[in-house]
mmCIF file of C-alpha atoms in Angstrom:
data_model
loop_
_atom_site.group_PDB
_atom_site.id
_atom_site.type_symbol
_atom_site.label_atom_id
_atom_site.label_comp_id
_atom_site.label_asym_id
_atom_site.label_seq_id
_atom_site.Cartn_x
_atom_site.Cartn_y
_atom_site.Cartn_z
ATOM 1 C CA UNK C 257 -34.785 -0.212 4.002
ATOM 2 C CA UNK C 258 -34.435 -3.308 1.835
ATOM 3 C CA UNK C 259 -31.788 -1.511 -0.735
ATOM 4 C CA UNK C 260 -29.722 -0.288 2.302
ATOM 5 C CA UNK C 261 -29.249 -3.948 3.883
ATOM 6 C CA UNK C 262 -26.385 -5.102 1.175
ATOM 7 C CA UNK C 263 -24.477 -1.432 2.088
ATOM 8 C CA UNK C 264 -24.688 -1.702 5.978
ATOM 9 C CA UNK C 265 -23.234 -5.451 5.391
ATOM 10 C CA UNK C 266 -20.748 -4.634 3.270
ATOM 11 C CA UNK C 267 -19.646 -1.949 5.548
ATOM 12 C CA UNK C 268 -19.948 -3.929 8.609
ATOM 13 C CA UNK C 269 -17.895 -6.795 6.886
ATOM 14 C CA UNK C 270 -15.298 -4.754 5.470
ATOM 15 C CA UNK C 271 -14.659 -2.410 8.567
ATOM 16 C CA UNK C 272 -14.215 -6.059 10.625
ATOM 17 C CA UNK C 273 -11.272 -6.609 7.765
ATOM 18 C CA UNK C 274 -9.791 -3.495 8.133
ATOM 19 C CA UNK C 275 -9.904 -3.459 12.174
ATOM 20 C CA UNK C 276 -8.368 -6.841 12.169
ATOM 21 C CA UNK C 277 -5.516 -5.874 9.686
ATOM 22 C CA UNK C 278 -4.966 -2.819 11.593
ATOM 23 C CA UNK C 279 -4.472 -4.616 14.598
ATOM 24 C CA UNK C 280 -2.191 -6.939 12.995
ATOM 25 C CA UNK C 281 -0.046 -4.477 11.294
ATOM 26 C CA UNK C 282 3.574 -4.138 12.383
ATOM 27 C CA UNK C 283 3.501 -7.230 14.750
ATOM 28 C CA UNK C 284 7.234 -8.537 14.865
ATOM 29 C CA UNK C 285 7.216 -12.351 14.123
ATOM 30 C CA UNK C 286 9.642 -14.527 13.758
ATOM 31 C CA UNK C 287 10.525 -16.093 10.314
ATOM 32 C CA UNK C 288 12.147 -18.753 8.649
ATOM 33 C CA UNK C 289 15.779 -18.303 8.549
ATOM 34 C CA UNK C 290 16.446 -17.783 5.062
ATOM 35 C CA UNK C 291 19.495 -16.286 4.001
ATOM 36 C CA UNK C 292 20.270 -12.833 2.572
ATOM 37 C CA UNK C 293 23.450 -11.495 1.213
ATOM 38 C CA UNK C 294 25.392 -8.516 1.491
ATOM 39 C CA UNK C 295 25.959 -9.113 -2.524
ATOM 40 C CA UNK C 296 22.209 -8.830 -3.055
ATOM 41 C CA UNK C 297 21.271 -5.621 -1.115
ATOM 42 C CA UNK C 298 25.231 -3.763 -2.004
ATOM 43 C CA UNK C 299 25.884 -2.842 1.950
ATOM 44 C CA UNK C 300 27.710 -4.263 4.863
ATOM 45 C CA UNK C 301 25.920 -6.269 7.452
ATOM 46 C CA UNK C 302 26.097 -4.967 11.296
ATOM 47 C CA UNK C 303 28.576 -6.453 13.704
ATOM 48 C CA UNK C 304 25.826 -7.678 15.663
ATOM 49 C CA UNK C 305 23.062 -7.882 13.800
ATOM 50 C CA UNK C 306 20.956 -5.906 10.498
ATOM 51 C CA UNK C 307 17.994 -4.184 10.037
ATOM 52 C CA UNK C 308 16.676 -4.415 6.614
ATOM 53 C CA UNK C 309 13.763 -1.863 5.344
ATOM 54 C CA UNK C 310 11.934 -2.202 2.163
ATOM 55 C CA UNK C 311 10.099 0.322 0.710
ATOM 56 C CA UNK C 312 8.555 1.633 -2.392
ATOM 57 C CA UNK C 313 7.873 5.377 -4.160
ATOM 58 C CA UNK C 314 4.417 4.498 -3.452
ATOM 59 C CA UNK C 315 4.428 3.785 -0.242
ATOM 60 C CA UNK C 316 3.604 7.250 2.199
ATOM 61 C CA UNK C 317 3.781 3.916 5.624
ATOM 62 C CA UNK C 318 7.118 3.398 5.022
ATOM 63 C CA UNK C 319 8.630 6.995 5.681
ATOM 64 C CA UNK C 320 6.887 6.212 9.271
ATOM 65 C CA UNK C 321 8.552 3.011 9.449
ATOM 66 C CA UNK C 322 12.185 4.427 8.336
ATOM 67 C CA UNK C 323 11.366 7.321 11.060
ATOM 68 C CA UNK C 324 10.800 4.532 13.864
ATOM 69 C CA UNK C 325 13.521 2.156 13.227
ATOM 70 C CA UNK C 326 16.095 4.715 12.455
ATOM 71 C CA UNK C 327 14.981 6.269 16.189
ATOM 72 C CA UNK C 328 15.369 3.115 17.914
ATOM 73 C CA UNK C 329 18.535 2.098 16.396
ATOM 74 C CA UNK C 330 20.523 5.508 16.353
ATOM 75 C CA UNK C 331 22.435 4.724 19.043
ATOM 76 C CA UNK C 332 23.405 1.207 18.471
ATOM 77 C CA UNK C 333 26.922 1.317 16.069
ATOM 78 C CA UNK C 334 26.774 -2.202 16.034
ATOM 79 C CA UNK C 335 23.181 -2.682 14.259
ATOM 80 C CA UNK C 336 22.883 -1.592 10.651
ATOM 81 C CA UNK C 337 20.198 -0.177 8.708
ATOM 82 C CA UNK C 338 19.320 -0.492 5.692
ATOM 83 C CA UNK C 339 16.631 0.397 3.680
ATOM 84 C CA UNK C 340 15.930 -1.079 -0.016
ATOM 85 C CA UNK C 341 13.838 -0.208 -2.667
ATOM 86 C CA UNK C 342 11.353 -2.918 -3.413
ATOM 87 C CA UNK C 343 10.684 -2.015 -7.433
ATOM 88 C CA UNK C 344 14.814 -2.071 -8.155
ATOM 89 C CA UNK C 345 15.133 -5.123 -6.407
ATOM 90 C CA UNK C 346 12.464 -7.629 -7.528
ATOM 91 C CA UNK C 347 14.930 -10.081 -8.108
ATOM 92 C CA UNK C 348 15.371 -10.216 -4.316
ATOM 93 C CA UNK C 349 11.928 -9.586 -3.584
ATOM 94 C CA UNK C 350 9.953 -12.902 -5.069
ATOM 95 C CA UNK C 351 13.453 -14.650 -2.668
ATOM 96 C CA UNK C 352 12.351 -13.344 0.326
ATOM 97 C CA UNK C 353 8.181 -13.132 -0.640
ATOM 98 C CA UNK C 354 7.920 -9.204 -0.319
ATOM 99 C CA UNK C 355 3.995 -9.009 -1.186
ATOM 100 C CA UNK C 356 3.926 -5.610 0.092
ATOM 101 C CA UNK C 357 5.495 -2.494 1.953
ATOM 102 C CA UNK C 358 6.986 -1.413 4.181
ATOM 103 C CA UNK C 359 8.422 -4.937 5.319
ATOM 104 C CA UNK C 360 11.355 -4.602 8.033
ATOM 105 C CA UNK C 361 13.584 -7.479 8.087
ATOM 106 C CA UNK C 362 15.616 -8.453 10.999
ATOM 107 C CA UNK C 363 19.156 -10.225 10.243
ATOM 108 C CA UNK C 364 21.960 -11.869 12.583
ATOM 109 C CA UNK C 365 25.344 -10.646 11.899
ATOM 110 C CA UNK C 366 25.662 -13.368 9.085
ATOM 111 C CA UNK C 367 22.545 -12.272 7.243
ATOM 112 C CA UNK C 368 19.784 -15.017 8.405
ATOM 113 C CA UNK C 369 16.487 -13.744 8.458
ATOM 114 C CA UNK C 370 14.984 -14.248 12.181
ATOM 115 C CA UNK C 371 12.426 -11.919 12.278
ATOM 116 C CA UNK C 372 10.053 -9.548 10.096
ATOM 117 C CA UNK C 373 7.560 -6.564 10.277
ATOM 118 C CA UNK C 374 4.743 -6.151 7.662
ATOM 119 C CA UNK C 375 3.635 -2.836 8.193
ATOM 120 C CA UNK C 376 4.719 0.216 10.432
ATOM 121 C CA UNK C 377 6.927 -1.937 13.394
ATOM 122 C CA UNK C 378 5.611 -0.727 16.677
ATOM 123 C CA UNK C 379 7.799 0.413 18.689
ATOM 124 C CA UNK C 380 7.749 -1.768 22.123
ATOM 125 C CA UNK C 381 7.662 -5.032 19.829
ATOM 126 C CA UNK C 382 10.636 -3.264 18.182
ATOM 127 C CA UNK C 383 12.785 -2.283 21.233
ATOM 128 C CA UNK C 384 12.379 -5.944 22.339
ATOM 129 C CA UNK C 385 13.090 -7.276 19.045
ATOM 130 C CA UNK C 386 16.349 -5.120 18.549
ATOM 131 C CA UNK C 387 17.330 -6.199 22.467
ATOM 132 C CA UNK C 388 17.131 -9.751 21.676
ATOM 133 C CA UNK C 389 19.295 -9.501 18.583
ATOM 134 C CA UNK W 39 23.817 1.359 -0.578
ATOM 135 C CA UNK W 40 23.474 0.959 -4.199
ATOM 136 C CA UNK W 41 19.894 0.569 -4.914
ATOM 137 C CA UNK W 42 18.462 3.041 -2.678
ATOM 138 C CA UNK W 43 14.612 4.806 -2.182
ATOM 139 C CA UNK W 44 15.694 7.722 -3.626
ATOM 140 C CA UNK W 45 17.522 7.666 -6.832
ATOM 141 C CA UNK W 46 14.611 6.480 -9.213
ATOM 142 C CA UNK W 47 12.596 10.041 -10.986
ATOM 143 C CA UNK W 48 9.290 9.194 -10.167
ATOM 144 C CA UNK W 49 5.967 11.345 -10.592
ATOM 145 C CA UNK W 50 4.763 12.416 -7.436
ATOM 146 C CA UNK W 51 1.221 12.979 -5.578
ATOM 147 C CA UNK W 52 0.106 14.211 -2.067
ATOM 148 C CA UNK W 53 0.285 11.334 -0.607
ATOM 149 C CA UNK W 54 -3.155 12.496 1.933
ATOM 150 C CA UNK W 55 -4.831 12.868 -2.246
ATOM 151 C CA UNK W 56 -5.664 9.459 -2.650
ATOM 152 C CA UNK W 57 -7.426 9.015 0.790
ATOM 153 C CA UNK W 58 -9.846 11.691 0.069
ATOM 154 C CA UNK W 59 -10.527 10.544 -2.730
ATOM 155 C CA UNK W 60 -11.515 7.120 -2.033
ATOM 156 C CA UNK W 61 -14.097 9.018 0.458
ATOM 157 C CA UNK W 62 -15.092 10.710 -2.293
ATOM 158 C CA UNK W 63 -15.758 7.368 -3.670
ATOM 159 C CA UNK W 64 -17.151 5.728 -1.032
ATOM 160 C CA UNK W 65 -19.666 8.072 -0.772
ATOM 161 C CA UNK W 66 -20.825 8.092 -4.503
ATOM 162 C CA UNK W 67 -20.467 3.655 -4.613
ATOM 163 C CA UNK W 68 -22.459 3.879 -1.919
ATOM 164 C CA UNK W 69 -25.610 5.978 -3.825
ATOM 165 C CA UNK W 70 -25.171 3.325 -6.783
ATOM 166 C CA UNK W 71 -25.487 0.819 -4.546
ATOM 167 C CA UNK W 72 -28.406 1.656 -2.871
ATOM 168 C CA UNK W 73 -30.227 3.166 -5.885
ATOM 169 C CA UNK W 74 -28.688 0.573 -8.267
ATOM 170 C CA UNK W 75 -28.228 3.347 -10.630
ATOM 171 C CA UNK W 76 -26.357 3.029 -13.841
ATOM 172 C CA UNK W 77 -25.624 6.788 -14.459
ATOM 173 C CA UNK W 78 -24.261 6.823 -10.648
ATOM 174 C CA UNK W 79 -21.850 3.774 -11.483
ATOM 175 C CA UNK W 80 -21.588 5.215 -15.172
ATOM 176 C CA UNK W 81 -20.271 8.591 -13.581
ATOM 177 C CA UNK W 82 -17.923 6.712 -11.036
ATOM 178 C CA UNK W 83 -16.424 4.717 -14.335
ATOM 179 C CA UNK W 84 -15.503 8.045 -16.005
ATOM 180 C CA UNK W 85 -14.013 9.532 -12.746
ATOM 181 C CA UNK W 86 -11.971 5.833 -12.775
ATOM 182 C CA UNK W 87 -11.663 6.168 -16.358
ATOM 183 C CA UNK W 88 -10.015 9.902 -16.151
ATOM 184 C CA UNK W 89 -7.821 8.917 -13.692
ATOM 185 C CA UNK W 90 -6.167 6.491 -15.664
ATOM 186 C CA UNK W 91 -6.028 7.978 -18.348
ATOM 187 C CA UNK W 92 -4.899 11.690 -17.100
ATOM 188 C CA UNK W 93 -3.265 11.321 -13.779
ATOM 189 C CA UNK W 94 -4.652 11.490 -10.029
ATOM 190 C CA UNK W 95 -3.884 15.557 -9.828
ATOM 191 C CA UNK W 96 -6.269 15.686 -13.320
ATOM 192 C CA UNK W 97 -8.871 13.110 -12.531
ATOM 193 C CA UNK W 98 -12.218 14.785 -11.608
ATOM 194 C CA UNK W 99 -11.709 13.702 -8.004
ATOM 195 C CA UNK W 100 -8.197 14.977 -8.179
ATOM 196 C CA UNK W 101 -9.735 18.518 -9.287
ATOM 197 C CA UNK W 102 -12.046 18.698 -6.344
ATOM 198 C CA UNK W 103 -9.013 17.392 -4.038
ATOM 199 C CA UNK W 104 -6.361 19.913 -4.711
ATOM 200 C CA UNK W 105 -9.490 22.954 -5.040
ATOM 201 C CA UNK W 106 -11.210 22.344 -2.208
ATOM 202 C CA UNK W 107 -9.726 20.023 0.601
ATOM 203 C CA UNK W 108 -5.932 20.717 0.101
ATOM 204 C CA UNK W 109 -6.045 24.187 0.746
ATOM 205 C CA UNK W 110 -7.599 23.597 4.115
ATOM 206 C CA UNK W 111 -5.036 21.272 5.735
ATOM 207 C CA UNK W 112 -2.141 21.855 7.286
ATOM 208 C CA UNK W 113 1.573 20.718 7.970
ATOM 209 C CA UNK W 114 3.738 19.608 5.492
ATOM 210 C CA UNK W 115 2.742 17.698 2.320
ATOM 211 C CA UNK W 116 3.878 14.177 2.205
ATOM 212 C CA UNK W 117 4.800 13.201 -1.391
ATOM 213 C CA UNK W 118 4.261 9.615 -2.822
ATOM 214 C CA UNK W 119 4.697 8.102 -6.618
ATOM 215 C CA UNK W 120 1.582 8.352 -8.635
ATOM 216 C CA UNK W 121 2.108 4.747 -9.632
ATOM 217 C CA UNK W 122 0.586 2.617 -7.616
ATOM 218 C CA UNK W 123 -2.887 4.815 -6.892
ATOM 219 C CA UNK W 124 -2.995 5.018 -10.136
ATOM 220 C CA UNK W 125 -3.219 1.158 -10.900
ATOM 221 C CA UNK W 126 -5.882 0.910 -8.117
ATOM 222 C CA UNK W 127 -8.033 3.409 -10.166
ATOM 223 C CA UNK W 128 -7.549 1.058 -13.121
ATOM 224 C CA UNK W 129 -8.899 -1.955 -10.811
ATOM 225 C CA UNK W 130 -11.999 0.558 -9.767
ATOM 226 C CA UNK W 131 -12.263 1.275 -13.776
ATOM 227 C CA UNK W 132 -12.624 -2.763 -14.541
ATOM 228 C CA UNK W 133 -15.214 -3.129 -11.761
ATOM 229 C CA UNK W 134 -17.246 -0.111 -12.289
ATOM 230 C CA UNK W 135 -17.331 -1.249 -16.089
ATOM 231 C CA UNK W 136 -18.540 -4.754 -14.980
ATOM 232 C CA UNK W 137 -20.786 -2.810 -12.812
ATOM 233 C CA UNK W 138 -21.923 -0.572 -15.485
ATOM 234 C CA UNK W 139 -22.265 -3.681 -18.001
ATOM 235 C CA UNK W 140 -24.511 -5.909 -15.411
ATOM 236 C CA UNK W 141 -26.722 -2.566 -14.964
ATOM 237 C CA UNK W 142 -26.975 -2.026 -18.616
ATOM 238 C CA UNK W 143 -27.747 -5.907 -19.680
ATOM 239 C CA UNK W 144 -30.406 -6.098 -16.471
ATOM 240 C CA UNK W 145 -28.233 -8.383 -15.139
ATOM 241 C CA UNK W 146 -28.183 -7.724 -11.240
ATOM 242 C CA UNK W 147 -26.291 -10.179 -9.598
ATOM 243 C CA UNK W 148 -23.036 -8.613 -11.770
ATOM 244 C CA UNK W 149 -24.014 -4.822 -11.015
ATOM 245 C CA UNK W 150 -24.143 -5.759 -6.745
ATOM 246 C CA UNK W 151 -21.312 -8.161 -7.064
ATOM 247 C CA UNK W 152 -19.085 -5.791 -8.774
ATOM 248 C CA UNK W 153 -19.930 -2.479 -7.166
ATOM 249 C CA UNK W 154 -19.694 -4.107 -3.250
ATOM 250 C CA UNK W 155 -16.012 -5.137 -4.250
ATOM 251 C CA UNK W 156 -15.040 -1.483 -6.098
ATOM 252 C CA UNK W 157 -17.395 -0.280 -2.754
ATOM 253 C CA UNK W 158 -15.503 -2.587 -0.009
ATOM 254 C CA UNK W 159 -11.940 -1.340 -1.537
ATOM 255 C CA UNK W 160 -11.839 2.579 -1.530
ATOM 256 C CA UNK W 161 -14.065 2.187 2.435
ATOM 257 C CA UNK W 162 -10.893 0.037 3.114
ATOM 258 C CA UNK W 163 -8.452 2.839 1.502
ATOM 259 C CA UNK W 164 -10.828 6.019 3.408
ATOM 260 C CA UNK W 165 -11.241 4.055 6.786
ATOM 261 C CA UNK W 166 -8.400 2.545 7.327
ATOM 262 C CA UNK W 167 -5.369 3.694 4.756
ATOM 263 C CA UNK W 168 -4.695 0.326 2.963
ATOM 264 C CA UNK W 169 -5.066 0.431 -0.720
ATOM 265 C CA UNK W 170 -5.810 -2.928 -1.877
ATOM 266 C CA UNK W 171 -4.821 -1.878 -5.471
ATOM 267 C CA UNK W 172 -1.464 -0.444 -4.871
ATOM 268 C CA UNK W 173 -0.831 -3.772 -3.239
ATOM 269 C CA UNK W 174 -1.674 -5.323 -5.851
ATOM 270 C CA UNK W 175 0.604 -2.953 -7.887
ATOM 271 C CA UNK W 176 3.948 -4.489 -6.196
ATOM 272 C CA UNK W 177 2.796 -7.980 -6.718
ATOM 273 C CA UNK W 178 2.027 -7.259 -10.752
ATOM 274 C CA UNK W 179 5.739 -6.031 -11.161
ATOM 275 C CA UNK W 180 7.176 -9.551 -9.086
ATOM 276 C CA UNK W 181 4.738 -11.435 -11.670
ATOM 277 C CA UNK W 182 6.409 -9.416 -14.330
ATOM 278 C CA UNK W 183 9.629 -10.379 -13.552
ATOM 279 C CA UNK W 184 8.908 -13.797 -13.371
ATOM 280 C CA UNK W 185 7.765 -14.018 -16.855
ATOM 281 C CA UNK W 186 10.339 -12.240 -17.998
ATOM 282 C CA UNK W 187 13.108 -13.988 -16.370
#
């Protein structure tokens, strides 16, 4: 019973970690309004406001993230999206602090960070996000 | 858009592989933690080891993946870049080898210390689908380009 205490802590422990970052994961808050350029990520910003995505190859989360966004913003012309690979950019990446991926960005029309996603963005946090743009 | 997702050629995985996998481990870091056996940690190395050195789809995990659990699931197979998972298995090797050294030398502290982190990191990847490695991966390559810039 002894040898099994350090494994059933070390579970217990690490399953708290993982339920808290799970819960965390794709909360929309709001950022620091740094400034990104269309120069930097080579497309045009929406009229009203941008969505920017990035990704990696290794990343299987972000494909769910691209899904989610791309649903909720379909119908809005005047919202771009835009989704960036993280490894081609790094440049742009240490700029903005990209530690990991998928991070969703959320720009006014004049590229000014107001909001991001780490993680999967859920989607009522998103719809209310994108509403408020 | 210039610099998009798809364009680099990349070496790809089933993306569900790596999940397994890390149950796989789980399961085995578990044993050698319980037991405090070096040949348990010793094997876990070389299946570390072999995926560095050979790929995820050739690692001895990999094997028992794509013979034995693949073939039973469904739906379409998500594809991911063998990069990243493959960098965590080089963060298992390191620890299992600390592991393996603290067993070896008697020392005990090293062999617990070292096996609960390789332990705590695949449970983290099986449980709950974050893989503290490939995180890692992305911040090596910004810490790459700020040496070399």
């Amino acid at each position: 019973m002894e040898s099994l205490l350090p494994l059933v802590l070390l579970l217990a422990l690490t399953s708290i970690a993982g339920i808290i970052y799970h819960a965390k994961k794709g909360d929309i808050k709001k950022s620091k309004r740094l400034q990104i350029f269309e120069s930097e990520i080579g497309a045009r910003y929406g009229k009203r406001a941008s969505i920017l995505q990035f990704s990696t190859t290794f990343c299987s989360e972000c494909r769910a993230a691209k899904a989610i966004v791309k649903d909720v913003v379909k119908e809005l012309s005047d919202i771009a999206y835009i989704e960036l690979d993280a490894e081609s950019n790094l440049d742009l990446v240490r700029r903005v602090d990209i530690r990991s991926t998928p991070i969703t960005i959320f720009l006014d029309k004049n590229g000014y960070e107001i909001a991001r996603a780490k993680g999967t963005p859920k989607r009522d946090q998103l719809i209310k996000a994108i509403q408020a743009l | 858009m210039s610099k998009s997702i798809q364009e680099k050629p990349v070496r790809l995985i089933d993306a569900r592989g790596p999940r397994y996998t890390a149950a796989i481990t789980t399961l085995v870091l578990s044993a050698a933690l319980v037991t405090k056996s070096n040949l348990i940690i010793g094997f876990q190395f070389a299946v570390f080891l072999s995926a560095v050195l050979f790929g995820l789809r050739r690692s001895i995990y990999g094997f028992i993946y794509r013979n034995l659990i693949q073939p039973r699931l469904s739906g379409p197979v998500p594809s991911e870049n063998e990069a990243a998972p493959r960098f965590a298995q080089l963060i298992g090797a390191l620890f299992a080898a600390t592991a393996l050294l603290g067993g070896v030398t008697g020392n005990s502290a090293v062999f617990l210390i070292a096996t609960s982190f390789a332990l705590a990191a695949a449970f983290l990847n099986a449980a709950f689908g974050f893989c503290l490695g490939c995180q890692c991966y992305l911040l090596i390559l910004r810490g790459k380009v700020r040496l070399t810039a």
